Amino acid sequence: PLLCCPSFGRMRMRQHPSLPYLIQQQQQMITGKIAVGFKDCLELLECMNKVGALDMNKVYHSKFFEICRKKQAVQEAFRFIKLIDNPTLSTFNMLLAVCASAKDVSGAFQVLPLVKQMGLKADCKLYTALISSCAKGGKVDIMFKVFHEMVNAGIEPNIYTYGALIDGCARAGQVAKAFGVYGIMRSKKMKPDRVVFNALIMACGRAGAVDRAFDILSEMRAEPHPLDPDHVTVGALINACSFSGQVDRALEVYKMVQKHGIKGTANVYTMAVSACSQKGDLDFALSVYDDMRKNGVCPDEVFFSALIDVAGHAGDLSFGFKILRDAKNHGLKPGSVMYSSLMGACSNAKNWLKALELYDEIKIASFIPTVSTLNALITSLCDAGKLHKSIEILEEMKQARVLPNYITYNILLIASHKEDEPELALKLFSRATMDGVVPNLTMCNCVTSLCLQRFRKTSMAVQSIACYDSEGVQIRNQ
C-alpha cells in the first residue's frame, strides 16, 4: 500500500509496509507521536482509503480544514472532503472557509454542486460563506448574484450575510453599495454588530470619506447597547486618516487604544507607526513601540519594517540599523520586508556606504535580496556617481537569479545619461530587452538624448572644418 503514498513511503521505507503497520502509523499521526506535514497525512489517508482501512471518525475534520485555511491549500481541502463518506453542511462550510482564505472564487463555486450531489440543501450559513468567498476574491457583482439567488430560494439573510456583503463592497472601495446594503439591513430591523460597523469604516477609508467614517464611529456609540471600538475599528480609522493625509488625526485616533484598553494585534500598532512615516515623527512611533511591549504584543517583521521607515524619514539612519539589531534580539530573522525598508532608508539618506554595508550583511546571511532592495542600493550608488559599481551589482543580481525590472534599468539609464555614457546606455538598453523589459518613455528618452548630444558634438566638429571654404561642399544632414 505504501507504493501509492510516495512521500510517506520515502519517510518510512525501512518499515514493513503491512496493513497493521499503516493503521499504527495513522494512529500515531493522529495522537501527534509522529511529526509530519499535513500533505503527508493526506497521502496516508488516501492510501488507507484505497485498501479499505480508513476510519474517518478518528480524524479531526475541523483541525485539518483549519490547517488548509491557514496554508490556503484549496486542492488538499477538496481531496480531504472526498474521503468523508457523509459530509454535512458544516463540513462544506469549512471547505468554503478554505476557498475564502485563498480568495479562490472558482473553487468556492465548486462546493454548491457537491452539496447538491449529497442531497443536501444549502442554508443561510452556506450561502453566506459563498458570499464571503466572493467578497474576499473581489468579485462584487458575482457576490450580489449569489445573494439574489439566496433570496429567490426563500432563504432569509441574517446579520452575517449583510456583513459579508458590506465587507465585499468595502474591499472593492464601493462605498455607495456598502451603505445601500446597510440601509436594507436597517430597514429589516436588524441590529448591526461591530463587524458591520468596522466594514463600513473601511469602505469610507478607501473612498477617502474620513468624516463619514467618524460618523459611523458615533453611530456605534449611539446604539441602544453602545459598542466600543476594537483594534479593527482603530486600525480602519487610522488607515482612513492616513490615506487622506490627515496624519495628526490618525495619531489622535491611536490614543483610543489606551482609552478603551485595547490590546489588539501587531497590525494596529503597525498602522499607527506607518502613519508616523508621513511626518517622520520618530518619537511618537517609539511611544507606540513602548505601548506594544507593555501590552505584551509581539512585534513582527512588518512592524519593525514600518519603524525603520519612520527612522529613515526622520533622517536617523543609525537608529534604523539599531532597530534591525533589536529585531534580531527578539529572535526574529530579518527577511525581505525589513532589508528592503532599511535599504530604502539608506537610499533616501543618500548614504551609499551604509547601503553597501547592509548589502554585505545580506550576503553574509545567505539571504537572496528582492529586486526592490537591490534597486534601492543601485539608486544610492548612482546618486553618489558610482555608476560602474552599480553595474557590478547588476551582474551580481543576475548571478543570484534576481531578475532586474524596468525600475532597475530606468535608474541605470538615467545615471548613464547624467554621466554622458552613450555606449553603456545602449548596452543597458539592449540588455533590458533581452531580460524581457519593455522599453518605456524614460528609457527611450535617456538613449535618444545621449545620441542627440553625441550628434551635436560631431556636427559642430564638421561645421568648424567646412567653414574654412565658404564655396565648398554644403553639408545637409537630414
Tab-separated table of N, CA, C and O in Angstrom, residues 406-457:
chain	number	residue	atom	x	y	z
A	406	TYR	N	11.966	47.037	-14.889
A	406	TYR	CA	12.082	48.304	-15.622
A	406	TYR	C	12.609	49.427	-14.727
A	406	TYR	O	13.300	50.344	-15.190
A	407	ILE	N	12.342	49.342	-13.416
A	407	ILE	CA	12.847	50.370	-12.494
A	407	ILE	C	14.373	50.301	-12.440
A	407	ILE	O	15.054	51.338	-12.442
A	408	THR	N	14.918	49.080	-12.407
A	408	THR	CA	16.376	48.900	-12.393
A	408	THR	C	17.008	49.600	-13.584
A	408	THR	O	17.964	50.379	-13.440
A	409	TYR	N	16.468	49.342	-14.764
A	409	TYR	CA	17.052	49.914	-15.980
A	409	TYR	C	16.769	51.410	-16.099
A	409	TYR	O	17.597	52.149	-16.655
A	410	ASN	N	15.652	51.869	-15.583
A	410	ASN	CA	15.406	53.318	-15.558
A	410	ASN	C	16.491	54.034	-14.751
A	410	ASN	O	17.044	55.051	-15.183
A	411	ILE	N	16.786	53.494	-13.558
A	411	ILE	CA	17.794	54.106	-12.676
A	411	ILE	C	19.148	54.152	-13.379
A	411	ILE	O	19.831	55.180	-13.393
A	412	LEU	N	19.541	53.013	-13.977
A	412	LEU	CA	20.863	52.911	-14.605
A	412	LEU	C	20.967	53.779	-15.857
A	412	LEU	O	22.008	54.399	-16.111
A	413	LEU	N	19.900	53.844	-16.638
A	413	LEU	CA	19.938	54.657	-17.860
A	413	LEU	C	19.935	56.154	-17.538
A	413	LEU	O	20.603	56.945	-18.218
A	414	ILE	N	19.216	56.553	-16.500
A	414	ILE	CA	19.244	57.967	-16.075
A	414	ILE	C	20.653	58.333	-15.622
A	414	ILE	O	21.176	59.411	-15.941
A	415	ALA	N	21.287	57.410	-14.874
A	415	ALA	CA	22.666	57.646	-14.419
A	415	ALA	C	23.627	57.697	-15.607
A	415	ALA	O	24.557	58.518	-15.633
A	416	SER	N	23.418	56.829	-16.607
A	416	SER	CA	24.261	56.831	-17.811
A	416	SER	C	24.134	58.159	-18.546
A	416	SER	O	25.126	58.710	-19.057
A	417	HIS	N	22.922	58.685	-18.609
A	417	HIS	CA	22.685	59.985	-19.242
A	417	HIS	C	23.392	61.095	-18.472
A	417	HIS	O	24.040	61.977	-19.059
A	418	LYS	N	23.306	61.022	-17.159
A	418	LYS	CA	23.941	62.036	-16.300
A	418	LYS	C	25.462	62.008	-16.435
A	418	LYS	O	26.126	63.059	-16.433
A	419	GLU	N	26.023	60.794	-16.579
A	419	GLU	CA	27.481	60.640	-16.681
A	419	GLU	C	27.982	60.701	-18.134
A	419	GLU	O	29.172	60.520	-18.372
A	420	ASP	N	27.068	60.948	-19.080
A	420	ASP	CA	27.400	61.028	-20.505
A	420	ASP	C	28.105	59.749	-20.981
A	420	ASP	O	29.235	59.770	-21.476
A	421	GLU	N	27.401	58.635	-20.810
A	421	GLU	CA	27.934	57.321	-21.197
A	421	GLU	C	27.006	56.681	-22.242
A	421	GLU	O	26.244	55.756	-21.945
A	422	PRO	N	27.062	57.165	-23.514
A	422	PRO	CA	26.126	56.648	-24.526
A	422	PRO	C	26.329	55.167	-24.854
A	422	PRO	O	25.362	54.433	-25.053
A	423	GLU	N	27.604	54.723	-24.918
A	423	GLU	CA	27.865	53.316	-25.236
A	423	GLU	C	27.278	52.395	-24.160
A	423	GLU	O	26.632	51.383	-24.460
A	424	LEU	N	27.493	52.777	-22.889
A	424	LEU	CA	26.953	51.988	-21.780
A	424	LEU	C	25.425	51.991	-21.810
A	424	LEU	O	24.785	50.965	-21.567
A	425	ALA	N	24.846	53.155	-22.130
A	425	ALA	CA	23.387	53.273	-22.188
A	425	ALA	C	22.804	52.341	-23.241
A	425	ALA	O	21.792	51.668	-23.005
A	426	LEU	N	23.473	52.279	-24.420
A	426	LEU	CA	22.983	51.399	-25.484
A	426	LEU	C	23.089	49.927	-25.084
A	426	LEU	O	22.212	49.120	-25.391
A	427	LYS	N	24.189	49.582	-24.384
A	427	LYS	CA	24.338	48.206	-23.902
A	427	LYS	C	23.239	47.855	-22.898
A	427	LYS	O	22.659	46.771	-22.935
A	428	LEU	N	22.960	48.793	-21.987
A	428	LEU	CA	21.911	48.567	-20.985
A	428	LEU	C	20.537	48.442	-21.644
A	428	LEU	O	19.712	47.612	-21.241
A	429	PHE	N	20.300	49.267	-22.653
A	429	PHE	CA	19.023	49.232	-23.365
A	429	PHE	C	18.821	47.865	-24.027
A	429	PHE	O	17.745	47.262	-23.946
A	430	SER	N	19.901	47.355	-24.679
A	430	SER	CA	19.829	46.038	-25.322
A	430	SER	C	19.624	44.939	-24.290
A	430	SER	O	18.851	43.999	-24.504
A	431	ARG	N	20.321	45.087	-23.166
A	431	ARG	CA	20.224	44.073	-22.115
A	431	ARG	C	18.820	44.040	-21.510
A	431	ARG	O	18.302	42.977	-21.158
A	432	ALA	N	18.234	45.225	-21.383
A	432	ALA	CA	16.875	45.302	-20.840
A	432	ALA	C	15.893	44.528	-21.712
A	432	ALA	O	15.057	43.767	-21.205
A	433	THR	N	16.002	44.693	-23.018
A	433	THR	CA	15.093	43.974	-23.920
A	433	THR	C	15.339	42.462	-23.860
A	433	THR	O	14.406	41.671	-23.948
A	434	MET	N	16.622	42.080	-23.666
A	434	MET	CA	16.947	40.652	-23.519
A	434	MET	C	16.344	40.079	-22.239
A	434	MET	O	15.970	38.911	-22.185
A	435	ASP	N	16.227	40.918	-21.208
A	435	ASP	CA	15.635	40.492	-19.927
A	435	ASP	C	14.108	40.561	-19.937
A	435	ASP	O	13.471	40.350	-18.901
A	436	GLY	N	13.547	40.891	-21.097
A	436	GLY	CA	12.088	40.925	-21.209
A	436	GLY	C	11.460	42.204	-20.691
A	436	GLY	O	10.250	42.261	-20.460
A	437	VAL	N	12.279	43.253	-20.498
A	437	VAL	CA	11.757	44.537	-20.030
A	437	VAL	C	11.295	45.343	-21.239
A	437	VAL	O	12.071	45.590	-22.169
A	438	VAL	N	10.051	45.746	-21.244
A	438	VAL	CA	9.501	46.536	-22.349
A	438	VAL	C	10.007	47.968	-22.220
A	438	VAL	O	9.840	48.602	-21.170
A	439	PRO	N	10.660	48.514	-23.264
A	439	PRO	CA	11.177	49.884	-23.183
A	439	PRO	C	10.066	50.888	-22.878
A	439	PRO	O	8.980	50.821	-23.450
A	440	ASN	N	10.343	51.791	-21.938
A	440	ASN	CA	9.374	52.831	-21.594
A	440	ASN	C	9.901	54.196	-22.001
A	440	ASN	O	11.026	54.321	-22.519
A	441	LEU	N	9.126	55.229	-21.760
A	441	LEU	CA	9.479	56.576	-22.208
A	441	LEU	C	10.782	57.062	-21.574
A	441	LEU	O	11.614	57.686	-22.243
A	442	THR	N	10.974	56.777	-20.281
A	442	THR	CA	12.196	57.214	-19.598
A	442	THR	C	13.422	56.588	-20.249
A	442	THR	O	14.425	57.275	-20.518
A	443	MET	N	13.372	55.289	-20.494
A	443	MET	CA	14.497	54.583	-21.118
A	443	MET	C	14.800	55.156	-22.505
A	443	MET	O	15.962	55.445	-22.838
A	444	CYS	N	13.765	55.334	-23.304
A	444	CYS	CA	13.957	55.850	-24.674
A	444	CYS	C	14.477	57.285	-24.669
A	444	CYS	O	15.343	57.649	-25.471
A	445	ASN	N	13.958	58.105	-23.760
A	445	ASN	CA	14.424	59.496	-23.659
A	445	ASN	C	15.908	59.571	-23.335
A	445	ASN	O	16.644	60.382	-23.887
A	446	CYS	N	16.355	58.715	-22.396
A	446	CYS	CA	17.770	58.720	-21.999
A	446	CYS	C	18.665	58.366	-23.176
A	446	CYS	O	19.671	59.044	-23.440
A	447	VAL	N	18.301	57.304	-23.901
A	447	VAL	CA	19.138	56.845	-25.009
A	447	VAL	C	19.136	57.849	-26.155
A	447	VAL	O	20.189	58.219	-26.677
A	448	THR	N	17.951	58.317	-26.547
A	448	THR	CA	17.882	59.262	-27.680
A	448	THR	C	18.537	60.593	-27.335
A	448	THR	O	19.166	61.225	-28.181
A	449	SER	N	18.428	61.012	-26.063
A	449	SER	CA	19.062	62.268	-25.643
A	449	SER	C	20.586	62.161	-25.708
A	449	SER	O	21.270	63.090	-26.155
A	450	LEU	N	21.118	61.007	-25.292
A	450	LEU	CA	22.566	60.790	-25.380
A	450	LEU	C	23.028	60.764	-26.837
A	450	LEU	O	24.069	61.330	-27.182
A	451	CYS	N	22.242	60.122	-27.707
A	451	CYS	CA	22.560	60.094	-29.142
A	451	CYS	C	22.547	61.501	-29.724
A	451	CYS	O	23.402	61.869	-30.542
A	452	LEU	N	21.581	62.303	-29.293
A	452	LEU	CA	21.466	63.682	-29.781
A	452	LEU	C	22.676	64.510	-29.342
A	452	LEU	O	23.241	65.291	-30.136
A	453	GLN	N	23.085	64.340	-28.091
A	453	GLN	CA	24.257	65.069	-27.592
A	453	GLN	C	25.496	64.707	-28.399
A	453	GLN	O	26.294	65.569	-28.780
A	454	ARG	N	25.674	63.393	-28.653
A	454	ARG	CA	26.838	62.938	-29.430
A	454	ARG	C	26.787	63.485	-30.858
A	454	ARG	O	27.801	63.892	-31.431
A	455	PHE	N	25.578	63.503	-31.439
A	455	PHE	CA	25.405	64.018	-32.800
A	455	PHE	C	25.753	65.507	-32.878
A	455	PHE	O	26.421	65.964	-33.796
A	456	ARG	N	25.323	66.263	-31.850
A	456	ARG	CA	25.606	67.706	-31.844
A	456	ARG	C	27.108	67.973	-31.755
A	456	ARG	O	27.634	68.875	-32.409
A	457	LYS	N	27.791	67.188	-30.931
A	457	LYS	CA	29.241	67.353	-30.809
A	457	LYS	C	29.920	67.073	-32.149
A	457	LYS	O	30.823	67.780	-32.582
